[in-house]
Short mmCIF file of C-alpha atoms in Angstrom, two decimals:
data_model
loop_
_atom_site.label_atom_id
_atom_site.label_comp_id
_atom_site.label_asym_id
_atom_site.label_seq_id
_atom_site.Cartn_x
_atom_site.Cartn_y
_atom_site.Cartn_z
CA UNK A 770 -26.46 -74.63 -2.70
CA UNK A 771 -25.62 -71.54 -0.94
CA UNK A 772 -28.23 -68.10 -1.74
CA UNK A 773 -26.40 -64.76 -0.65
CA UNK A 774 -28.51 -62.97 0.87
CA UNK A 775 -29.76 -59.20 -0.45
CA UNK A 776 -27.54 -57.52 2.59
CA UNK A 777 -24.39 -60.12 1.34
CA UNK A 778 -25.28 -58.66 -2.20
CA UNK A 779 -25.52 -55.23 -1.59
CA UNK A 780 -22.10 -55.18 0.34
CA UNK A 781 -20.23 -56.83 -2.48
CA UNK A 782 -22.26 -54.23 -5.01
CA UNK A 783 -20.70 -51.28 -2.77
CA UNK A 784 -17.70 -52.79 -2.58
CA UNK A 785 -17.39 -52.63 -6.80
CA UNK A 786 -18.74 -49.25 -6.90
CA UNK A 787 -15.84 -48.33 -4.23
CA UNK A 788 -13.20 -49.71 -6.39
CA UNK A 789 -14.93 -47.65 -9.35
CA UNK A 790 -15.22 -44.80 -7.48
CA UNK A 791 -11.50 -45.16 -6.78
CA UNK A 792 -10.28 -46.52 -9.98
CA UNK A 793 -12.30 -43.34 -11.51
CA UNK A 794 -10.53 -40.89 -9.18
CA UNK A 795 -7.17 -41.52 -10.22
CA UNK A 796 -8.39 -40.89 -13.90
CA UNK A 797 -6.81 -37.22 -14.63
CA UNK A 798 -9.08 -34.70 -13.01
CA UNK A 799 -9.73 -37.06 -9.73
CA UNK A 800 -7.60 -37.41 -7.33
CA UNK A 801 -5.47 -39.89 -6.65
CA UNK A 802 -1.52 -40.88 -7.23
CA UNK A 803 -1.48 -43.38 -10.26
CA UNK A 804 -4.04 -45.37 -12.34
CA UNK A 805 -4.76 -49.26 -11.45
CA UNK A 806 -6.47 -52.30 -12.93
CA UNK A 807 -9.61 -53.64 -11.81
CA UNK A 808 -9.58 -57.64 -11.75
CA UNK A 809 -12.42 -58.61 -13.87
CA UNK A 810 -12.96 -62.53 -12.37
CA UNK A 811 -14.60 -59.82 -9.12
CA UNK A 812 -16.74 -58.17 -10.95
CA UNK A 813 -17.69 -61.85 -13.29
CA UNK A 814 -18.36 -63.57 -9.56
CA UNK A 815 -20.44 -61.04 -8.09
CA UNK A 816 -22.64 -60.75 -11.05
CA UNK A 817 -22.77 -64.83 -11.22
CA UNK A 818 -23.60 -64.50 -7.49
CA UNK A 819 -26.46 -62.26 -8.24
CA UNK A 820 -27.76 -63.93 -10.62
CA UNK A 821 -27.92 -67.48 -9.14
CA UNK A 822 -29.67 -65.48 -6.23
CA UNK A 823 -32.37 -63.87 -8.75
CA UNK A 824 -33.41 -66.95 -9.88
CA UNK A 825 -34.47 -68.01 -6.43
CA UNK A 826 -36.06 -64.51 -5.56
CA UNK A 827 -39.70 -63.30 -6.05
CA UNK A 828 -39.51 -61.57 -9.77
CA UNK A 829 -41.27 -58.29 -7.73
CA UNK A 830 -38.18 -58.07 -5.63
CA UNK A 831 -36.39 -55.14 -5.57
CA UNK A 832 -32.93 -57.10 -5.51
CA UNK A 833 -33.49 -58.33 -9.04
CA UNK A 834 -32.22 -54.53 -9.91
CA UNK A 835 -28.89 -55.05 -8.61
CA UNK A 836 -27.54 -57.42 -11.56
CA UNK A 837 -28.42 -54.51 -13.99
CA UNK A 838 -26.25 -52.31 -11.60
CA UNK A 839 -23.42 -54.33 -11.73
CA UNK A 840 -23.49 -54.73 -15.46
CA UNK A 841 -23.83 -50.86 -15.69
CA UNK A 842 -20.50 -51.06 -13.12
CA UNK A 843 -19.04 -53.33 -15.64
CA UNK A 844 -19.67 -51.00 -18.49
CA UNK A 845 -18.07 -47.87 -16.52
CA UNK A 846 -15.01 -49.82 -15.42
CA UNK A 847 -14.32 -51.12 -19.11
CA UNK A 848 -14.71 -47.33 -20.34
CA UNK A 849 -12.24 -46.26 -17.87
CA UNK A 850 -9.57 -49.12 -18.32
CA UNK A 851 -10.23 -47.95 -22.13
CA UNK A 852 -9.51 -44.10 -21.09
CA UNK A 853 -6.25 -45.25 -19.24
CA UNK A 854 -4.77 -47.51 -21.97
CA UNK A 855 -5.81 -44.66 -24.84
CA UNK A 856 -3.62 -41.94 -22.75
CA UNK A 857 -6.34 -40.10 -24.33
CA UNK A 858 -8.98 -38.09 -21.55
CA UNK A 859 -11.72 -35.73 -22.82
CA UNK A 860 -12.17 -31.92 -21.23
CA UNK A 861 -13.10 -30.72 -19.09
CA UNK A 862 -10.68 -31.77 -16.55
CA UNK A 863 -8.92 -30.88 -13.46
CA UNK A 864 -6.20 -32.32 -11.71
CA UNK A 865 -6.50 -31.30 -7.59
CA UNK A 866 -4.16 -31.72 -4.39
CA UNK A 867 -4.68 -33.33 -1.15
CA UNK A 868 -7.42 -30.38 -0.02
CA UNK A 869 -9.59 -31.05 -3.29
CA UNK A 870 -8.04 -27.44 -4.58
CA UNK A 871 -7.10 -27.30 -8.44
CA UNK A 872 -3.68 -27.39 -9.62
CA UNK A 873 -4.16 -27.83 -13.16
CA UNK A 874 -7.80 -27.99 -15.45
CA UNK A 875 -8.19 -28.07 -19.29
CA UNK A 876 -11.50 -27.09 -20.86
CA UNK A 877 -12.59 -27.32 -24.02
CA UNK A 878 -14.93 -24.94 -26.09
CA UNK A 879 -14.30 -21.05 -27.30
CA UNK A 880 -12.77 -20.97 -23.73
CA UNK A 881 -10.32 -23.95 -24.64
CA UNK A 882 -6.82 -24.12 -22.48
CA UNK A 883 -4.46 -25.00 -19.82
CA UNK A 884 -4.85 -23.37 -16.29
CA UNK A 885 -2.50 -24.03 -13.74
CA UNK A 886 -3.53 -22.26 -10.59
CA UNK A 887 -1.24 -22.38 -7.07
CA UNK A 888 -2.72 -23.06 -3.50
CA UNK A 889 -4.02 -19.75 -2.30
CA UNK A 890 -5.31 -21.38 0.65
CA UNK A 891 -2.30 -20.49 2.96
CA UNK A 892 -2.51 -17.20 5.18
CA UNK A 893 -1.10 -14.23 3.32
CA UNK A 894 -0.75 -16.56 -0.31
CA UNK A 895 -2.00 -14.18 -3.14
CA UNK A 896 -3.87 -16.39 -6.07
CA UNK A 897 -1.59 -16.91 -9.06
CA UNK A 898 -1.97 -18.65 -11.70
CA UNK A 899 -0.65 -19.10 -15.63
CA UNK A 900 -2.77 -19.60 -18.48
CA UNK A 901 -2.16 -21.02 -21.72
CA UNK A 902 -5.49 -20.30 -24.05
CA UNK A 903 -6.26 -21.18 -27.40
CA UNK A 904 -9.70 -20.15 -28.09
CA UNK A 905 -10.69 -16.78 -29.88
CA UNK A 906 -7.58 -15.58 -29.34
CA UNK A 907 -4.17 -17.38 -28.36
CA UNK A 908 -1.41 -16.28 -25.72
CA UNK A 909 -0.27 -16.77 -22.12
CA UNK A 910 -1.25 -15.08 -19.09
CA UNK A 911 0.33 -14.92 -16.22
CA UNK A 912 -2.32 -13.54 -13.08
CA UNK A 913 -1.25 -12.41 -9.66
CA UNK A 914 -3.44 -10.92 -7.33
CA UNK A 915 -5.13 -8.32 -9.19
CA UNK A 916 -2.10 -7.83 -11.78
CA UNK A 917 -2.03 -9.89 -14.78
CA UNK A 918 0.36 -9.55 -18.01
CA UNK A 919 -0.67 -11.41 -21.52
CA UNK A 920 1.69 -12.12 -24.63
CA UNK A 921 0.16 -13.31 -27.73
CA UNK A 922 -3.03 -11.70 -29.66
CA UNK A 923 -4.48 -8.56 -29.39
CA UNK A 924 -7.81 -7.50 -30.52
CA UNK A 925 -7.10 -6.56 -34.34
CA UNK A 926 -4.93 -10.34 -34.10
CA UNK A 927 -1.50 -8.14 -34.41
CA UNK A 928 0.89 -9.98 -31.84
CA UNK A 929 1.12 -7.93 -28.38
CA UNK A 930 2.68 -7.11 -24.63
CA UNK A 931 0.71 -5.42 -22.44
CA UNK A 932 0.55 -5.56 -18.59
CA UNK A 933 -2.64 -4.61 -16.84
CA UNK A 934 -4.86 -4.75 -13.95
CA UNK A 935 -7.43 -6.76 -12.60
CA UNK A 936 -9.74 -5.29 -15.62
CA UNK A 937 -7.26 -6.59 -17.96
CA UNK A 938 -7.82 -5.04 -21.76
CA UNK A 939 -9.75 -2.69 -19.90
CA UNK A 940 -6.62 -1.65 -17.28
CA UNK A 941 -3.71 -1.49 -19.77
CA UNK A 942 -0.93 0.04 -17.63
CA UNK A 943 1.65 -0.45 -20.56
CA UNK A 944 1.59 -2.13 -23.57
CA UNK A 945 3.66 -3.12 -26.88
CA UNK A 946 2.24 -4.71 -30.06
CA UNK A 947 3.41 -4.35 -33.85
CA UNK A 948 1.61 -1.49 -34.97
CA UNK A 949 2.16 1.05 -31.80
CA UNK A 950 5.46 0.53 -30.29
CA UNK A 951 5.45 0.97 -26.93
CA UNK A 952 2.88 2.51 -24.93
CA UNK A 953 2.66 3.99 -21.11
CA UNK A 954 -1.40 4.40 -20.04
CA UNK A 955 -3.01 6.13 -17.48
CA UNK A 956 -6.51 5.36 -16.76
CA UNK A 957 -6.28 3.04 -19.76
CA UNK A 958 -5.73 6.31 -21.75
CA UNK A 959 -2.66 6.98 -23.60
CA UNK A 960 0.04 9.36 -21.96
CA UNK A 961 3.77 8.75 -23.74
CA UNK A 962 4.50 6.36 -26.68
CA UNK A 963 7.57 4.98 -28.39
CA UNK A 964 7.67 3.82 -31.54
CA UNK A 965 7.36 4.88 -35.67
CA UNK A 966 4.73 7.69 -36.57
CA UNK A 967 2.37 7.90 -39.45
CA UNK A 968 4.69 9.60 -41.50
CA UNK A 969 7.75 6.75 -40.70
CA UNK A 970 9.99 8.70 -38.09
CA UNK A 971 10.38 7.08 -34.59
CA UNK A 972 9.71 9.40 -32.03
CA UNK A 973 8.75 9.59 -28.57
CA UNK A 974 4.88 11.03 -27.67
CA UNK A 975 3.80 12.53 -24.71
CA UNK A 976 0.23 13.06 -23.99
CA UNK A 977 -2.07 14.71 -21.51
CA UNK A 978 -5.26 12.72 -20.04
CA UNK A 979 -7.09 16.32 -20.39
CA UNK A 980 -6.38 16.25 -24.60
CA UNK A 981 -6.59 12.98 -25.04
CA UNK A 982 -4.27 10.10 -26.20
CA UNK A 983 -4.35 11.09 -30.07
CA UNK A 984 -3.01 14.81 -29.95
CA UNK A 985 0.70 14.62 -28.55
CA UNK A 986 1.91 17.70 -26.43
CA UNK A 987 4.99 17.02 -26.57
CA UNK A 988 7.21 14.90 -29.35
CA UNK A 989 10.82 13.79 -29.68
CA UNK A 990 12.02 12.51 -32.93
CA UNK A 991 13.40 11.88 -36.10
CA UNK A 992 12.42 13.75 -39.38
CA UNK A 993 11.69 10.83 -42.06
CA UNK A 994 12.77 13.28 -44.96
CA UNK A 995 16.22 15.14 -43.76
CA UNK A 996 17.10 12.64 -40.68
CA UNK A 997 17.38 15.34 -37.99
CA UNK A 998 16.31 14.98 -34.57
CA UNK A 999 14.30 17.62 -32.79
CA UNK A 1000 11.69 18.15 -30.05
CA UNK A 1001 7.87 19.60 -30.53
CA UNK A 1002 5.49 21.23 -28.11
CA UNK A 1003 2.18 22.00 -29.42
CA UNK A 1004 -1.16 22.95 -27.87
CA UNK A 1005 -4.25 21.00 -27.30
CA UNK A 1006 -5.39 21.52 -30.79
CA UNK A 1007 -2.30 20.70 -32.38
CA UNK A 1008 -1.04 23.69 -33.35
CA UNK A 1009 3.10 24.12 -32.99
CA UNK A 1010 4.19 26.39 -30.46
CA UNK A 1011 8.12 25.27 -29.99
CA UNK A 1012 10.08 23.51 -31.81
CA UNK A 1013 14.12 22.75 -30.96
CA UNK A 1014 15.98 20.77 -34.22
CA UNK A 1015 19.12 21.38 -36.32
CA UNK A 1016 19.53 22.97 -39.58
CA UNK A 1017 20.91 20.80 -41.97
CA UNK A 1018 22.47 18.66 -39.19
CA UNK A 1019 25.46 21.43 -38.97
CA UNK A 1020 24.09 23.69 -36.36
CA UNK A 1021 21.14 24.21 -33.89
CA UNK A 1022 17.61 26.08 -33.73
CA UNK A 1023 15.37 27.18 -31.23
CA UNK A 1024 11.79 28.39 -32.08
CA UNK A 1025 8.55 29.65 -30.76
CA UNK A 1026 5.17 29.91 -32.93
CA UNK A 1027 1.65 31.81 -32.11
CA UNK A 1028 -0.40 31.41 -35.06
CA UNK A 1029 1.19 29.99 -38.14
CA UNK A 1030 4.25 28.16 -38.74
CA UNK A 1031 6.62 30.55 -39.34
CA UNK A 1032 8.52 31.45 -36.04
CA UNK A 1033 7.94 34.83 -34.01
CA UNK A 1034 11.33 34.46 -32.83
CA UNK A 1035 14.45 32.06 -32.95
CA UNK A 1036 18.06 31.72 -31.79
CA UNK A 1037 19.96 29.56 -34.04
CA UNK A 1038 23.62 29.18 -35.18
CA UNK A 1039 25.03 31.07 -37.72
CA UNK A 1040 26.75 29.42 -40.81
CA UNK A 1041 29.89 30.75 -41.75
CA UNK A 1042 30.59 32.15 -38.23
CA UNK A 1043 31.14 30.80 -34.76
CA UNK A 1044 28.15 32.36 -33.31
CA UNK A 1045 24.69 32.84 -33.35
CA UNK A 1046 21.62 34.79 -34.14
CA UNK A 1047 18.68 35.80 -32.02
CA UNK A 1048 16.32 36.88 -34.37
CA UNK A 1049 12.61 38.38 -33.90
CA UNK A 1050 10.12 37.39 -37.22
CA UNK A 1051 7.38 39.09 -38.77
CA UNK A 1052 4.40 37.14 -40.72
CA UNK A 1053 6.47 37.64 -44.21
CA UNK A 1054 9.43 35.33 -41.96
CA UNK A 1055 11.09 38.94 -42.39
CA UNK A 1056 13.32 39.35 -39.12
CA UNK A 1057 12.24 42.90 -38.28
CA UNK A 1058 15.29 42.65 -35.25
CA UNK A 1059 18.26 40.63 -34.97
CA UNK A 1060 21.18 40.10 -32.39
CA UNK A 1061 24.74 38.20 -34.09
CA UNK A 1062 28.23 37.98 -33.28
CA UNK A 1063 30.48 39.73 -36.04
CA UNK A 1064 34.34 39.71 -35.93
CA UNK A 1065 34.37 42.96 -33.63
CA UNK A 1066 31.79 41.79 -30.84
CA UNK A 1067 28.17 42.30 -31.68
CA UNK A 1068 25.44 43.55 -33.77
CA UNK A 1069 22.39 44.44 -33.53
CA UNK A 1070 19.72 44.98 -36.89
CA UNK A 1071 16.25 46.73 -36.14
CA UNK A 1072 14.29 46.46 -39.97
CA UNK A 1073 10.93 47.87 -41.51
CA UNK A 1074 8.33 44.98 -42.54
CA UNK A 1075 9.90 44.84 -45.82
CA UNK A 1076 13.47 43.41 -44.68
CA UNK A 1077 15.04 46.78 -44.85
CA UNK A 1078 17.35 47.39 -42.00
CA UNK A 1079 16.81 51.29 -40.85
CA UNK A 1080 19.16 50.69 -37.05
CA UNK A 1081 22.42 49.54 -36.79
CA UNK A 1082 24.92 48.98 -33.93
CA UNK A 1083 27.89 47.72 -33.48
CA UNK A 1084 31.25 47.60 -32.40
CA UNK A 1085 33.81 49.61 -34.76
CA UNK A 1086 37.39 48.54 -35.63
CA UNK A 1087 38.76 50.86 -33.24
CA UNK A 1088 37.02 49.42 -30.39
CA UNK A 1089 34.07 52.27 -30.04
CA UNK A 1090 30.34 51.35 -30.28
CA UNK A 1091 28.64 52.90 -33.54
CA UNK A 1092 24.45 53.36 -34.42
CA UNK A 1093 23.61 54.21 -37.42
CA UNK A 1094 20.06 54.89 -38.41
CA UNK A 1095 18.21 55.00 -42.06
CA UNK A 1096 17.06 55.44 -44.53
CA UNK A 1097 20.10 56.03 -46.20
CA UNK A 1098 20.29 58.78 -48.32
CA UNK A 1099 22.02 56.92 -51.05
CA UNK A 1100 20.12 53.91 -52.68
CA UNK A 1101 21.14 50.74 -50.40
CA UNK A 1102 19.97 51.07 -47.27
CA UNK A 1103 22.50 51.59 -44.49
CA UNK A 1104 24.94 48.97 -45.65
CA UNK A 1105 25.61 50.60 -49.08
CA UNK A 1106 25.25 54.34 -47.95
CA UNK A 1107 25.50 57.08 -45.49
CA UNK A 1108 23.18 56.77 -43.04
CA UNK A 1109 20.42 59.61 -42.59
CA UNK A 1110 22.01 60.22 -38.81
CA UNK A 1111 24.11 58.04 -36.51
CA UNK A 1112 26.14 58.01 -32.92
CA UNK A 1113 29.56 56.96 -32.54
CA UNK A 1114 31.40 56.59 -29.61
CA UNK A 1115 35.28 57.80 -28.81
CA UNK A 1116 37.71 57.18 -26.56
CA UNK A 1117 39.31 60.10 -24.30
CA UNK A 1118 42.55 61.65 -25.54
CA UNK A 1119 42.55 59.87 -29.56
CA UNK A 1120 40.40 62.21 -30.95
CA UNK A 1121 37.78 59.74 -31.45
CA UNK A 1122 36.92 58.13 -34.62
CA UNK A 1123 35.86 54.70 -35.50
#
């Protein structure tokens, strides 16, 4: 009867943990092409082999170990030929080229998902990679080189867009989710926005990083009540100070504000006419001075506080200018009466008249 000796036995025990090692390897995660089967009669001679040699060895030996390694080898490659069969492989995982490098790894946990990564190795190649996570929050994002973009949840779980920098949610350079529109960010602040307001008119926002990304400077939009467009400019505390819209959708309006909302002065069309009024306001929205087009040229209205006009000039029928100045001295004001004193022009050789 032929003994093996403990060097025979320890090649043919490195030899199993070899094929193991290997048959391990090309397990998803390791490293090699394709999976393979171990032949079990290999494994079932070496441990035979050891064991007829134990039985002729001192019991203090050290060799007697080995035939508890190779039924532990046993136990590892029937696990594995179980993994491969199942299709089934538990995370973490990764899946690496020729250089060891990974080109795809799963994990598992509140970090669960797939990351596929390219070879960032080569001179000048910027790292890139795509990520599909389902942990806290679920999405894709796509990284390259310091730039990253995400689809999917945001933090109040409303479904976004946003592209960013290497901070991500913390370098939003624009973004788009359900609730906002669409946002432009500087310095992760707010600077111009499109989308619906508050009060359910879309409009465009423009901010300033010195206000602040909640008081708009400037705003483009529709009114949610009478549909008409217009544009806003207000100050840093949100007061108006211009406005440009339409009145009634039939003609348009130009306005600056100081301290209320009623306009300090305005050009606007005027209805019923082909031209338009430049008009000067009081507090009481009272224009105290006016400038219109009338069928003759122009005309131009100075009034008191109250609304009462007390100058008027204009252009007469016969082509001569005309001021008149009030009170009238007939109840009416200039339009019903004679004025108090006024100037009329003439031309040379008619005799004048208006």
């Amino acid at each position: 009867m032929t003994i093996d000796t403990p060097e025979t036995l320890q090649r043919q025990l490195q030899t199993l943990q070899a094929q193991v090692a290997d048959l391990q390897r090309r397990v998803p995660g390791g490293h090699g092409p394709a999976p393979v089967r171990l032949r079990g009669a290999a494994a079932a001679a070496v441990a035979l082999t050891l064991l007829s040699w134990a039985a002729y060895s001192e019991p203090t030996a050290p060799e007697l170990i080995l035939p508890q390694q190779v039924a532990r080898l046993e136990g590892r490659m029937e696990t594995v030929e179980k993994q491969l069969r199942s299709g089934r492989f538990k995370a973490p995982f990764s899946i690496v080229d020729e250089k060891g490098l990974p080109i795809l790894s799963v994990f598992s946990g509140g970090n669960r998902g797939v990351f596929v990564l390219n070879d960032a190795s080569r001179p000048g190649a910027a790292a890139k990679g795509v990520v599909i996570e389902a942990g806290d929050r679920s999405g894709i994002r796509v990284r390259n080189d310091g730039q990253q973009a995400w689809i999917g949840e945001m933090d109040d779980e409303a479904m976004g867009v946003y592209v960013a920098g290497a901070g991500g949610e913390r370098d939003i350079r624009s973004l788009m989710n359900l609730e906002d529109g669409f946002e432009v960010r500087d310095g992760h602040e707010r600077v111009a926005s499109l989308g619906v307001s508050a009060k359910g008119n879309p409009s465009l926002r423009l901010y300033s990083r010195t206000v602040g990304p909640n008081r708009p400077l400037a705003a483009i939009g529709v009114d949610a009540k009478s549909s008409e467009g217009g544009v806003e400019v207000r100050n840093p505390a949100g007061k108006l100070m211009a406005r440009i819209g339409t009145v009634d959708n039939k003609g348009g309006i130009a306005a600056v504000y100081r301290t209320t909302e009623t306009p300090v002065a305005s050009i606007e069309t005027e209805e019923g006419s082909n031209g338009g009024i430049v008009a000067v306001w009081n507090s009481g929205y009272n224009a105290i001075a006016s400038l219109r087009q009338n069928n003759r040229g122009g005309t131009l209205e100075l009034s008191d506080l109250t609304g009462e006009i007390m100058v008027d000039a204009f252009t007469t029928t016969k082509g001569t200018g005309m001021v008149r100045t009030g009170p009238s001295d007939r109840p009416g004001g200039l339009g019903m009466g004679l004025p108090g004193s006024f100037i009329m022009g003439k031309r040379e050789g008619k005799g004048g008249g208006n």
